[in-house]
Tab-separated table of C-alpha atoms and ligand atoms in Angstrom:
chain	number	residue	atom	x	y	z
A	1	MET	CA	11.490	31.455	16.215
A	2	ARG	CA	9.097	32.396	19.288
A	3	THR	CA	6.409	30.568	17.509
A	4	PRO	CA	3.510	29.144	20.276
A	5	VAL	CA	2.802	25.908	20.106
A	6	SER	CA	-0.125	24.533	18.642
A	7	LEU	CA	-2.898	22.550	19.568
A	8	ALA	CA	-2.682	19.924	15.960
A	9	LEU	CA	1.060	19.946	16.841
A	10	LEU	CA	0.437	19.131	21.222
A	11	LEU	CA	-1.916	16.618	19.793
A	12	PHE	CA	0.426	15.284	17.190
A	13	ALA	CA	3.246	15.210	19.456
A	14	LEU	CA	0.719	13.412	21.913
A	15	PRO	CA	0.910	9.680	20.971
A	16	ALA	CA	4.486	10.044	20.513
A	17	LEU	CA	5.505	11.384	23.871
A	18	VAL	CA	3.322	8.865	26.031
A	19	CYS	CA	5.840	5.423	23.520
A	20	ALA	CA	7.979	7.307	23.858
A	21	GLN	CA	7.740	7.866	27.938
A	22	ASN	CA	5.713	5.527	29.233
A	23	GLN	CA	4.656	7.700	31.062
A	24	ALA	CA	1.435	7.824	33.221
A	25	THR	CA	0.972	11.116	32.649
A	26	PRO	CA	-3.523	11.402	31.091
A	27	ALA	CA	-3.585	13.252	27.898
A	28	HIS	CA	-6.253	15.739	28.811
A	29	LYS	CA	-3.645	16.558	31.678
A	30	MET	CA	-0.538	17.395	28.505
A	31	THR	CA	-0.533	20.920	27.842
A	32	PRO	CA	2.149	22.496	25.812
A	33	LYS	CA	3.736	24.078	29.290
A	34	SER	CA	4.515	20.258	30.002
A	35	LEU	CA	6.345	19.572	26.576
A	36	THR	CA	9.669	19.876	27.897
A	37	ALA	CA	13.150	20.078	25.863
A	38	ASP	CA	13.596	15.900	26.388
A	39	ALA	CA	10.105	15.174	25.603
A	40	VAL	CA	10.474	16.976	22.522
A	41	HIS	CA	13.192	14.991	21.443
A	42	ARG	CA	11.845	12.150	22.293
A	43	SER	CA	8.942	12.791	19.840
A	44	ALA	CA	11.026	13.986	16.782
A	45	LEU	CA	12.215	11.280	14.188
A	46	VAL	CA	15.880	12.746	14.689
A	47	ILE	CA	18.186	12.415	11.190
A	48	ASP	CA	21.895	12.635	11.988
A	49	THR	CA	23.205	12.639	7.812
A	50	HIS	CA	27.002	12.464	8.024
A	51	ALA	CA	29.081	10.381	10.511
A	52	ASP	CA	32.488	8.884	8.850
A	53	THR	CA	32.182	6.093	11.566
A	54	PRO	CA	32.413	3.470	7.929
A	55	GLN	CA	36.176	3.490	8.600
A	56	ARG	CA	36.035	2.606	11.875
A	57	LEU	CA	33.965	-0.051	11.046
A	58	VAL	CA	36.392	-1.706	8.577
A	59	ASP	CA	39.547	-0.038	9.666
A	60	GLU	CA	39.531	-0.712	13.886
A	61	HIS	CA	37.505	-3.799	13.051
A	62	PHE	CA	34.877	-1.640	15.237
A	63	ASP	CA	31.711	-2.852	16.418
A	64	LEU	CA	27.918	-0.686	16.740
A	65	ALA	CA	27.696	-3.189	19.862
A	66	ASP	CA	31.372	-2.057	21.357
A	67	PRO	CA	31.476	1.506	23.542
A	68	LEU	CA	32.452	4.170	21.753
A	69	GLY	CA	36.386	4.121	22.526
A	70	ASP	CA	36.997	7.747	20.712
A	71	GLY	CA	33.966	7.816	18.437
A	72	ASN	CA	30.916	9.382	18.708
A	73	LEU	CA	28.471	6.935	17.524
A	74	ASN	CA	27.565	3.543	18.549
A	75	LEU	CA	24.680	1.488	19.209
A	76	GLU	CA	24.313	3.098	23.376
A	77	SER	CA	24.934	6.524	22.089
A	78	ALA	CA	22.256	6.894	18.915
A	79	ARG	CA	19.679	5.283	21.894
A	80	LYS	CA	19.901	7.780	24.427
A	81	GLY	CA	19.612	10.341	21.321
A	82	ASN	CA	16.651	9.043	20.040
A	83	LEU	CA	18.828	9.433	16.989
A	84	GLY	CA	16.602	8.124	14.470
A	85	ALA	CA	18.046	7.258	10.856
A	86	GLU	CA	22.160	7.632	10.522
A	87	PHE	CA	24.171	8.568	6.821
A	88	PHE	CA	26.584	7.103	7.607
A	89	SER	CA	29.157	8.567	5.090
A	90	ILE	CA	31.608	6.022	2.825
A	91	TRP	CA	34.112	8.415	2.536
A	92	VAL	CA	37.741	7.404	0.275
A	93	GLU	CA	41.025	8.684	1.134
A	94	PRO	CA	42.130	9.620	-2.090
A	95	THR	CA	45.856	9.581	-1.770
A	96	ARG	CA	45.951	6.259	-0.438
A	97	TYR	CA	43.774	4.475	-2.038
A	98	LYS	CA	44.452	6.255	-5.716
A	99	GLY	CA	43.820	2.954	-8.259
A	100	GLN	CA	40.647	0.897	-6.154
A	101	TYR	CA	38.548	3.613	-5.211
A	102	ALA	CA	35.516	1.557	-6.132
A	103	HIS	CA	37.131	-1.640	-4.491
A	104	ARG	CA	37.418	0.708	-0.589
A	105	THR	CA	33.864	2.079	-1.795
A	106	LEU	CA	32.126	-1.369	-1.326
A	107	GLU	CA	34.604	-1.950	1.331
A	108	LEU	CA	32.958	0.645	2.984
A	109	ILE	CA	29.217	0.276	2.082
A	110	ASP	CA	29.703	-3.914	2.622
A	111	ALA	CA	30.519	-2.219	6.483
A	112	VAL	CA	27.345	-0.877	6.887
A	113	LYS	CA	25.305	-3.813	6.066
A	114	GLN	CA	26.915	-6.063	7.623
A	115	GLN	CA	26.750	-3.965	10.816
A	116	ALA	CA	22.531	-3.281	10.407
A	117	ALA	CA	22.585	-7.467	9.402
A	118	LYS	CA	24.427	-8.484	12.679
A	119	HIS	CA	21.951	-5.833	14.637
A	120	HIS	CA	18.908	-6.694	12.961
A	121	ASP	CA	16.974	-5.506	16.054
A	122	LYS	CA	18.453	-2.442	16.818
A	123	ILE	CA	19.946	-1.534	12.978
A	124	GLU	CA	17.265	-1.596	9.833
A	125	PHE	CA	18.683	-0.716	6.799
A	126	VAL	CA	16.766	1.338	4.963
A	127	ALA	CA	16.861	3.361	1.004
A	128	THR	CA	13.551	5.243	1.414
A	129	SER	CA	12.036	8.555	2.735
A	130	GLY	CA	9.622	5.593	4.317
A	131	GLY	CA	12.051	3.973	5.227
A	132	ILE	CA	13.339	5.777	8.011
A	133	GLU	CA	9.963	6.085	9.296
A	134	ALA	CA	9.031	1.771	9.638
A	135	ALA	CA	12.433	1.712	10.801
A	136	HIS	CA	11.450	4.607	13.532
A	137	ARG	CA	8.025	3.516	13.988
A	138	GLU	CA	10.214	-0.116	15.556
A	139	HIS	CA	12.441	2.316	17.222
A	140	LYS	CA	14.834	0.662	14.719
A	141	LEU	CA	18.277	3.357	14.036
A	142	ALA	CA	17.559	3.406	10.546
A	143	ALA	CA	20.873	3.377	8.348
A	144	LEU	CA	21.075	4.093	5.009
A	145	MET	CA	24.642	5.648	3.573
A	146	GLY	CA	26.379	8.563	1.506
A	147	ILE	CA	29.141	9.012	-0.121
A	148	GLU	CA	31.909	11.629	0.041
A	149	GLY	CA	33.616	12.205	-2.878
A	150	GLY	CA	32.892	12.064	-7.024
A	151	HIS	CA	36.051	10.306	-6.815
A	152	SER	CA	34.407	7.055	-5.739
A	153	ILE	CA	32.278	6.191	-8.576
A	154	GLU	CA	35.961	6.546	-10.681
A	155	ASN	CA	34.344	9.056	-13.673
A	156	SER	CA	31.592	6.045	-14.743
A	157	LEU	CA	28.020	6.602	-14.532
A	158	ALA	CA	27.250	2.776	-14.539
A	159	LEU	CA	29.137	2.652	-11.191
A	160	LEU	CA	27.071	5.896	-9.416
A	161	ARG	CA	24.247	3.894	-10.494
A	162	GLN	CA	25.532	0.121	-8.547
A	163	TYR	CA	26.234	1.919	-6.317
A	164	TYR	CA	22.689	3.207	-6.321
A	165	SER	CA	21.438	-0.096	-6.207
A	166	LEU	CA	23.181	-1.365	-3.309
A	167	GLY	CA	21.725	1.915	-1.393
A	168	VAL	CA	23.745	5.318	-1.290
A	169	ARG	CA	21.767	7.983	-0.783
A	170	TYR	CA	23.339	10.756	-1.723
A	171	MET	CA	26.582	11.716	-3.005
A	172	THR	CA	28.906	14.189	-2.202
A	173	LEU	CA	29.918	15.880	-5.388
A	174	THR	CA	33.816	15.965	-4.960
A	175	TRP	CA	36.056	16.131	-1.205
A	176	ALA	CA	38.084	18.121	-0.454
A	177	ASN	CA	39.526	17.168	-3.615
A	178	SER	CA	38.477	18.035	-6.780
A	179	ASN	CA	38.057	15.519	-9.766
A	180	ASP	CA	37.537	15.177	-12.965
A	181	TRP	CA	33.712	16.401	-13.115
A	182	ALA	CA	33.524	19.272	-10.569
A	183	ASP	CA	36.082	21.271	-8.136
A	184	SER	CA	36.473	21.362	-4.850
A	185	SER	CA	36.377	24.698	-2.318
A	186	GLY	CA	39.826	22.733	-1.075
A	187	ASP	CA	41.667	22.690	-3.335
A	188	ILE	CA	40.427	25.544	-5.888
A	189	ASP	CA	43.562	27.707	-5.751
A	190	ASP	CA	46.110	25.221	-6.240
A	191	LYS	CA	46.814	25.698	-9.517
A	192	THR	CA	48.818	23.186	-9.693
A	193	ILE	CA	45.183	20.290	-9.433
A	194	PRO	CA	43.135	21.057	-13.215
A	195	HIS	CA	40.119	22.107	-12.384
A	196	THR	CA	36.922	22.343	-14.973
A	197	LYS	CA	36.299	25.614	-16.357
A	198	GLU	CA	32.128	26.287	-15.381
A	199	GLY	CA	32.104	24.202	-12.167
A	200	LEU	CA	31.413	21.066	-13.599
A	201	THR	CA	31.835	19.747	-16.810
A	202	GLU	CA	29.806	17.611	-19.022
A	203	PHE	CA	29.979	14.435	-17.660
A	204	GLY	CA	29.580	16.574	-14.765
A	205	LYS	CA	26.199	17.657	-15.578
A	206	ASP	CA	25.382	13.957	-16.381
A	207	VAL	CA	26.383	12.611	-13.099
A	208	VAL	CA	24.511	15.442	-11.494
A	209	TYR	CA	20.932	14.664	-13.895
A	210	GLU	CA	20.749	10.888	-13.422
A	211	MET	CA	21.774	11.592	-9.724
A	212	ASN	CA	18.611	12.830	-10.083
A	213	ARG	CA	16.993	10.144	-12.094
A	214	LEU	CA	17.845	7.324	-9.818
A	215	GLY	CA	16.436	9.638	-6.675
A	216	MET	CA	20.004	9.475	-4.897
A	217	MET	CA	20.488	13.110	-3.208
A	218	VAL	CA	23.550	15.376	-4.802
A	219	ASP	CA	24.990	16.483	-1.814
A	220	VAL	CA	27.056	20.448	-2.244
A	221	SER	CA	28.940	20.393	0.690
A	222	HIS	CA	32.687	20.566	0.029
A	223	VAL	CA	32.311	21.876	-3.760
A	224	SER	CA	34.449	25.085	-5.015
A	225	ASP	CA	31.771	27.894	-5.082
A	226	LYS	CA	31.206	27.970	-8.473
A	227	THR	CA	30.402	23.984	-8.750
A	228	PHE	CA	27.950	24.900	-6.288
A	229	TYR	CA	26.277	27.699	-8.059
A	230	ARG	CA	26.858	25.507	-11.738
A	231	THR	CA	24.615	22.394	-10.098
A	232	LEU	CA	22.175	24.472	-8.575
A	233	ASN	CA	21.374	26.006	-11.685
A	234	ILE	CA	20.848	22.417	-13.757
A	235	SER	CA	19.720	20.128	-10.022
A	236	ARG	CA	15.938	18.992	-11.796
A	237	ALA	CA	15.633	18.754	-7.379
A	238	PRO	CA	16.285	19.598	-4.093
A	239	VAL	CA	19.750	19.289	-2.862
A	240	ILE	CA	21.485	19.301	0.307
A	241	ALA	CA	24.627	20.076	2.145
A	242	SER	CA	25.372	17.244	3.753
A	243	HIS	CA	27.784	19.022	6.483
A	244	SER	CA	27.777	21.936	6.124
A	245	SER	CA	28.110	25.401	8.283
A	246	ALA	CA	27.242	28.946	7.588
A	247	ARG	CA	31.093	31.412	6.620
A	248	ALA	CA	28.996	34.703	8.159
A	249	LEU	CA	30.121	32.800	11.394
A	250	CYS	CA	33.853	30.748	10.739
A	251	ASP	CA	35.695	31.865	7.113
A	252	ALA	CA	36.340	28.541	6.547
A	253	PRO	CA	35.260	28.105	2.228
A	254	ARG	CA	33.803	25.433	2.750
A	255	ASN	CA	30.852	27.051	4.861
A	256	MET	CA	28.249	28.445	2.963
A	257	THR	CA	28.153	32.108	2.611
A	258	ASP	CA	24.489	33.520	3.231
A	259	GLU	CA	24.000	33.483	-0.483
A	260	MET	CA	24.587	29.969	-0.668
A	261	LEU	CA	22.064	29.842	1.835
A	262	ARG	CA	19.120	30.965	0.558
A	263	ALA	CA	20.438	28.978	-3.211
A	264	VAL	CA	19.696	26.218	-1.227
A	265	ALA	CA	16.805	26.850	0.123
A	266	ASN	CA	15.249	28.663	-2.644
A	267	TYR	CA	16.401	26.277	-6.177
A	268	GLY	CA	14.500	22.643	-6.964
A	269	GLY	CA	13.008	23.207	-10.170
A	270	PRO	CA	9.256	24.338	-10.052
A	271	ASN	CA	7.716	23.240	-7.594
A	272	SER	CA	10.538	22.459	-5.532
A	273	LYS	CA	10.328	23.619	-1.314
A	274	GLY	CA	13.721	23.715	-1.730
A	275	GLY	CA	16.829	21.882	-0.278
A	276	ASP	CA	17.989	21.966	3.063
A	277	ILE	CA	21.954	22.565	5.419
A	278	GLN	CA	22.626	19.852	7.517
A	279	VAL	CA	24.933	22.171	9.973
A	280	ASN	CA	28.895	20.092	10.881
A	281	PHE	CA	29.567	20.417	14.409
A	282	PHE	CA	33.093	20.121	13.430
A	283	SER	CA	34.148	23.413	15.636
A	284	GLY	CA	37.122	24.460	13.094
A	285	PHE	CA	33.741	25.008	10.940
A	286	LEU	CA	31.460	26.824	13.725
A	287	SER	CA	34.217	28.919	15.634
A	288	GLN	CA	36.564	31.577	14.004
A	289	PRO	CA	38.864	32.064	17.418
A	290	TYR	CA	38.907	27.761	17.531
A	291	ARG	CA	39.586	27.784	14.000
A	292	ASP	CA	42.230	30.663	13.667
A	293	ALA	CA	44.412	28.411	16.529
A	294	LEU	CA	44.370	25.346	14.588
A	295	LYS	CA	45.262	27.218	11.914
A	296	ALA	CA	48.829	28.558	14.598
A	297	ILE	CA	49.035	25.301	15.276
A	298	GLN	CA	49.215	23.441	12.220
A	299	PRO	CA	53.125	23.911	10.925
A	300	GLU	CA	54.125	22.483	14.458
A	301	ALA	CA	50.917	19.413	13.444
A	302	GLU	CA	52.328	18.361	10.442
A	303	LYS	CA	55.994	18.888	11.159
A	304	ALA	CA	55.381	16.184	13.666
A	305	VAL	CA	53.398	14.269	11.313
A	306	GLU	CA	56.623	14.012	8.681
A	307	GLU	CA	58.755	12.945	11.846
A	308	LEU	CA	55.970	10.228	12.475
A	309	LYS	CA	56.482	9.133	9.380
A	310	ALA	CA	59.763	9.220	9.249
A	311	LYS	CA	60.572	7.569	11.818
A	312	ALA	CA	57.967	4.654	11.279
A	313	LYS	CA	60.083	3.861	7.886
A	314	ALA	CA	63.549	3.556	9.075
A	315	GLU	CA	62.461	1.585	11.516
A	316	GLY	CA	60.953	-0.828	8.240
A	317	LYS	CA	57.561	0.293	8.468
A	318	GLU	CA	54.611	2.628	7.217
A	319	ALA	CA	52.909	5.402	10.376
A	320	THR	CA	48.688	4.537	10.683
A	321	PRO	CA	46.361	6.425	9.405
A	322	ALA	CA	44.835	6.354	13.130
A	323	GLU	CA	48.791	6.560	14.493
A	324	ILE	CA	48.375	9.559	12.585
A	325	GLU	CA	44.978	11.351	13.628
A	326	LYS	CA	46.315	10.568	17.072
A	327	LEU	CA	48.986	12.594	16.885
A	328	ARG	CA	47.135	15.238	15.415
A	329	ARG	CA	44.961	15.369	17.855
A	330	SER	CA	46.916	15.237	20.222
A	331	PHE	CA	47.548	19.264	18.728
A	332	ALA	CA	44.411	20.083	18.689
A	333	ASP	CA	44.075	18.598	21.946
A	334	ARG	CA	45.223	21.589	23.643
A	335	ILE	CA	42.585	24.207	21.859
A	336	PRO	CA	40.179	24.637	24.074
A	337	ARG	CA	36.975	23.633	22.196
A	338	PRO	CA	33.873	26.408	22.003
A	339	PRO	CA	30.627	26.272	23.841
A	340	LEU	CA	27.804	24.557	22.333
A	341	SER	CA	26.161	27.343	21.930
A	342	VAL	CA	28.140	28.534	19.342
A	343	LEU	CA	26.702	25.266	16.909
A	344	ILE	CA	23.007	26.397	17.479
A	345	ASP	CA	23.933	30.148	16.783
A	346	HIS	CA	24.609	28.116	13.247
A	347	ILE	CA	21.699	26.560	13.485
A	348	ASP	CA	20.098	29.707	14.074
A	349	HIS	CA	21.781	32.080	11.329
A	350	ILE	CA	20.946	28.919	8.739
A	351	ALA	CA	16.740	29.154	9.958
A	352	LYS	CA	17.037	32.616	9.850
A	353	VAL	CA	18.251	33.671	6.519
A	354	ALA	CA	17.495	30.382	4.445
A	355	GLY	CA	14.310	30.098	6.884
A	356	ILE	CA	13.191	27.002	9.022
A	357	ASP	CA	12.414	24.393	6.369
A	358	HIS	CA	16.132	23.883	5.488
A	359	VAL	CA	18.018	23.417	8.375
A	360	GLY	CA	18.976	20.151	9.867
A	361	LEU	CA	22.616	18.448	11.546
A	362	GLY	CA	25.216	17.024	9.970
A	363	SER	CA	26.826	16.256	12.202
A	364	ASP	CA	30.458	14.551	10.553
A	365	PHE	CA	30.716	12.829	13.486
A	366	ASP	CA	33.926	9.997	14.136
A	367	GLY	CA	35.705	12.247	11.082
A	368	VAL	CA	36.517	15.468	13.214
A	369	GLY	CA	38.284	13.162	16.411
A	370	GLY	CA	36.982	15.403	19.665
A	371	GLN	CA	36.943	18.454	18.088
A	372	LEU	CA	33.282	19.137	18.603
A	373	PRO	CA	31.695	21.897	20.515
A	374	GLU	CA	31.735	21.400	24.677
A	375	GLY	CA	29.272	19.200	25.541
A	376	ILE	CA	28.637	17.251	22.544
A	377	ASP	CA	30.816	14.838	22.826
A	378	SER	CA	28.575	11.916	20.736
A	379	ALA	CA	25.501	10.735	19.650
A	380	ALA	CA	23.807	10.847	23.353
A	381	ASP	CA	24.464	14.757	24.054
A	382	LEU	CA	21.763	14.807	20.592
A	383	PRO	CA	19.351	16.066	23.259
A	384	LYS	CA	21.229	18.861	24.364
A	385	ILE	CA	20.335	20.807	20.248
A	386	THR	CA	16.767	20.803	21.762
A	387	GLU	CA	17.821	21.934	24.868
A	388	ALA	CA	19.417	24.600	23.571
A	389	LEU	CA	16.978	25.595	20.523
A	390	MET	CA	14.220	25.563	22.708
A	391	ALA	CA	16.418	27.731	25.464
A	392	ARG	CA	15.933	30.342	22.459
A	393	GLY	CA	12.435	30.292	21.647
A	394	TYR	CA	12.594	27.505	19.246
A	395	SER	CA	9.681	25.855	19.561
A	396	ALA	CA	8.187	22.074	19.439
A	397	GLU	CA	7.655	21.903	15.799
A	398	ASP	CA	10.148	23.610	14.923
A	399	CYS	CA	12.515	21.562	17.037
A	400	ARG	CA	11.034	19.098	15.104
A	401	LYS	CA	11.262	20.334	11.376
A	402	ILE	CA	15.937	20.675	12.554
A	403	LEU	CA	16.099	17.267	14.556
A	404	GLY	CA	15.559	16.125	10.669
A	405	GLY	CA	11.813	16.233	9.399
A	406	ASN	CA	13.280	19.050	7.409
A	407	LEU	CA	15.560	15.768	5.793
A	408	LEU	CA	12.746	13.342	4.822
A	409	ARG	CA	10.668	16.360	3.926
A	410	VAL	CA	13.469	17.084	0.673
A	411	PHE	CA	14.409	13.054	0.442
A	412	ARG	CA	10.463	12.863	-0.003
A	413	GLU	CA	10.953	15.228	-2.971
A	414	VAL	CA	14.035	14.305	-4.861
A	415	GLU	CA	11.690	10.221	-4.299
A	416	GLN	CA	8.983	11.793	-6.350
A	417	ILE	CA	11.171	13.644	-8.990
A	418	SER	CA	12.908	11.003	-9.939
A	419	LYS	CA	9.306	8.710	-9.749
A	420	GLN	CA	9.069	11.911	-12.985
A	421	LEU	CA	12.556	11.851	-14.622
A	422	GLN	CA	12.429	8.165	-15.442
A	423	ALA	CA	8.690	8.198	-16.652
A	424	GLU	CA	10.203	10.906	-18.924
A	425	SER	CA	13.817	9.859	-19.763
A	426	ARG	CA	16.609	7.400	-20.499
A	427	PRO	CA	20.069	7.138	-18.725
A	428	ARG	CA	22.520	8.679	-19.189
A	429	ILE	CA	25.202	6.746	-21.548
A	430	THR	CA	28.504	8.893	-21.359
A	431	GLU	CA	30.947	7.929	-24.446
A	432	LYS	CA	32.975	11.276	-23.487
A	433	GLN	CA	34.879	10.699	-21.046
A	434	PRO	CA	35.578	13.733	-18.597
A	435	PHE	CA	39.423	13.962	-18.499
A	436	ASP	CA	39.328	14.673	-21.438
A	437	GLU	CA	37.758	18.328	-21.547
A	438	TRP	CA	40.690	19.989	-18.921
A	439	LYS	CA	43.381	18.337	-20.905
A	440	LYS	CA	42.799	20.440	-24.266
B	1	LIG	ZN1	33.639	15.770	5.030
């Protein structure tokens, strides 16, 4: 992507650069060459669409002002990495919280809001594309939320609407578990799990439509291939993949094939500029050798987890998720981390296959243990991505698109389409419950 830096771009970049760096370089002396990777990064509105930090907030009583500890995201790392907006993931573990999905969802939402209230001088809780830009102008981190896994709505459009009213602005239709109305890539081959016939049930289609109508971005990360195409066929707005990488480079079922990458870029309605794919930083989705090594140690790791659980049970206790996570991580830590270049390869691949307007960042921070590429330990390391992209010939303008511009464009379009849909139709009321469908 060797695009020369245009004059218009330079003019656009200058105020931000001067503002961000407080340097005394006279504006007329700035040349395209003086746009260092760091300056480009500082001038961008950087948006990450997936961090699992809310679980730390609830389960570990972590505060965003605390030191990172084992995590990847806190206020200091966000500031150092010039992170402008974070979509905090509201993820409800489906087995542990069975019967309490809404309860857990609300606790996680509350934790994000409490952090924004507590650190209101540094964090702004926002729910619009304009809000992201306004927070950025005030040098605050814009905090947003996405629900990861449609099971959180407990088959109720009313719950979906209430989550929207609390500020949730995307929903991943499934996590690794299929739900009553959409299938997951995580269990699509498991014959013991009931699946929909066409990827989405009638209710699932209502969910997608209602998300379009509300202005909640439809997230196709994690879904099965069939559910992916079905969703694209019926969505009236462009979709996002909040944290997915390219299957051509690493064969994970929840990565996306080239055909899927192109489909995300090309769908979204008649006047749409298309959706985008936010690259996941998890080494197991980026590097095939890493993924193979991870698979190879899995039986041993799971055996150790079972032993840990049994030991705790014998002592009349229950092994905590944190203890289990720590044990799993000790196994993963045996595998050397892949270089940063593997992450850049995925961004590059998606930019080439889907187009430069359809790729962004969906880190999965705080969701993948320490299993990130070399050099990426926290949000503070985000500037390294810009540096690596520019080293490969990406222009400042291209970098700003990848860092957040593309996501902002899609979000804006989703908001626009929701206004049109609200003018022409009413909320969907579902009479038939989805689980009646697959029981037939
Ligand atoms: Zn995920």
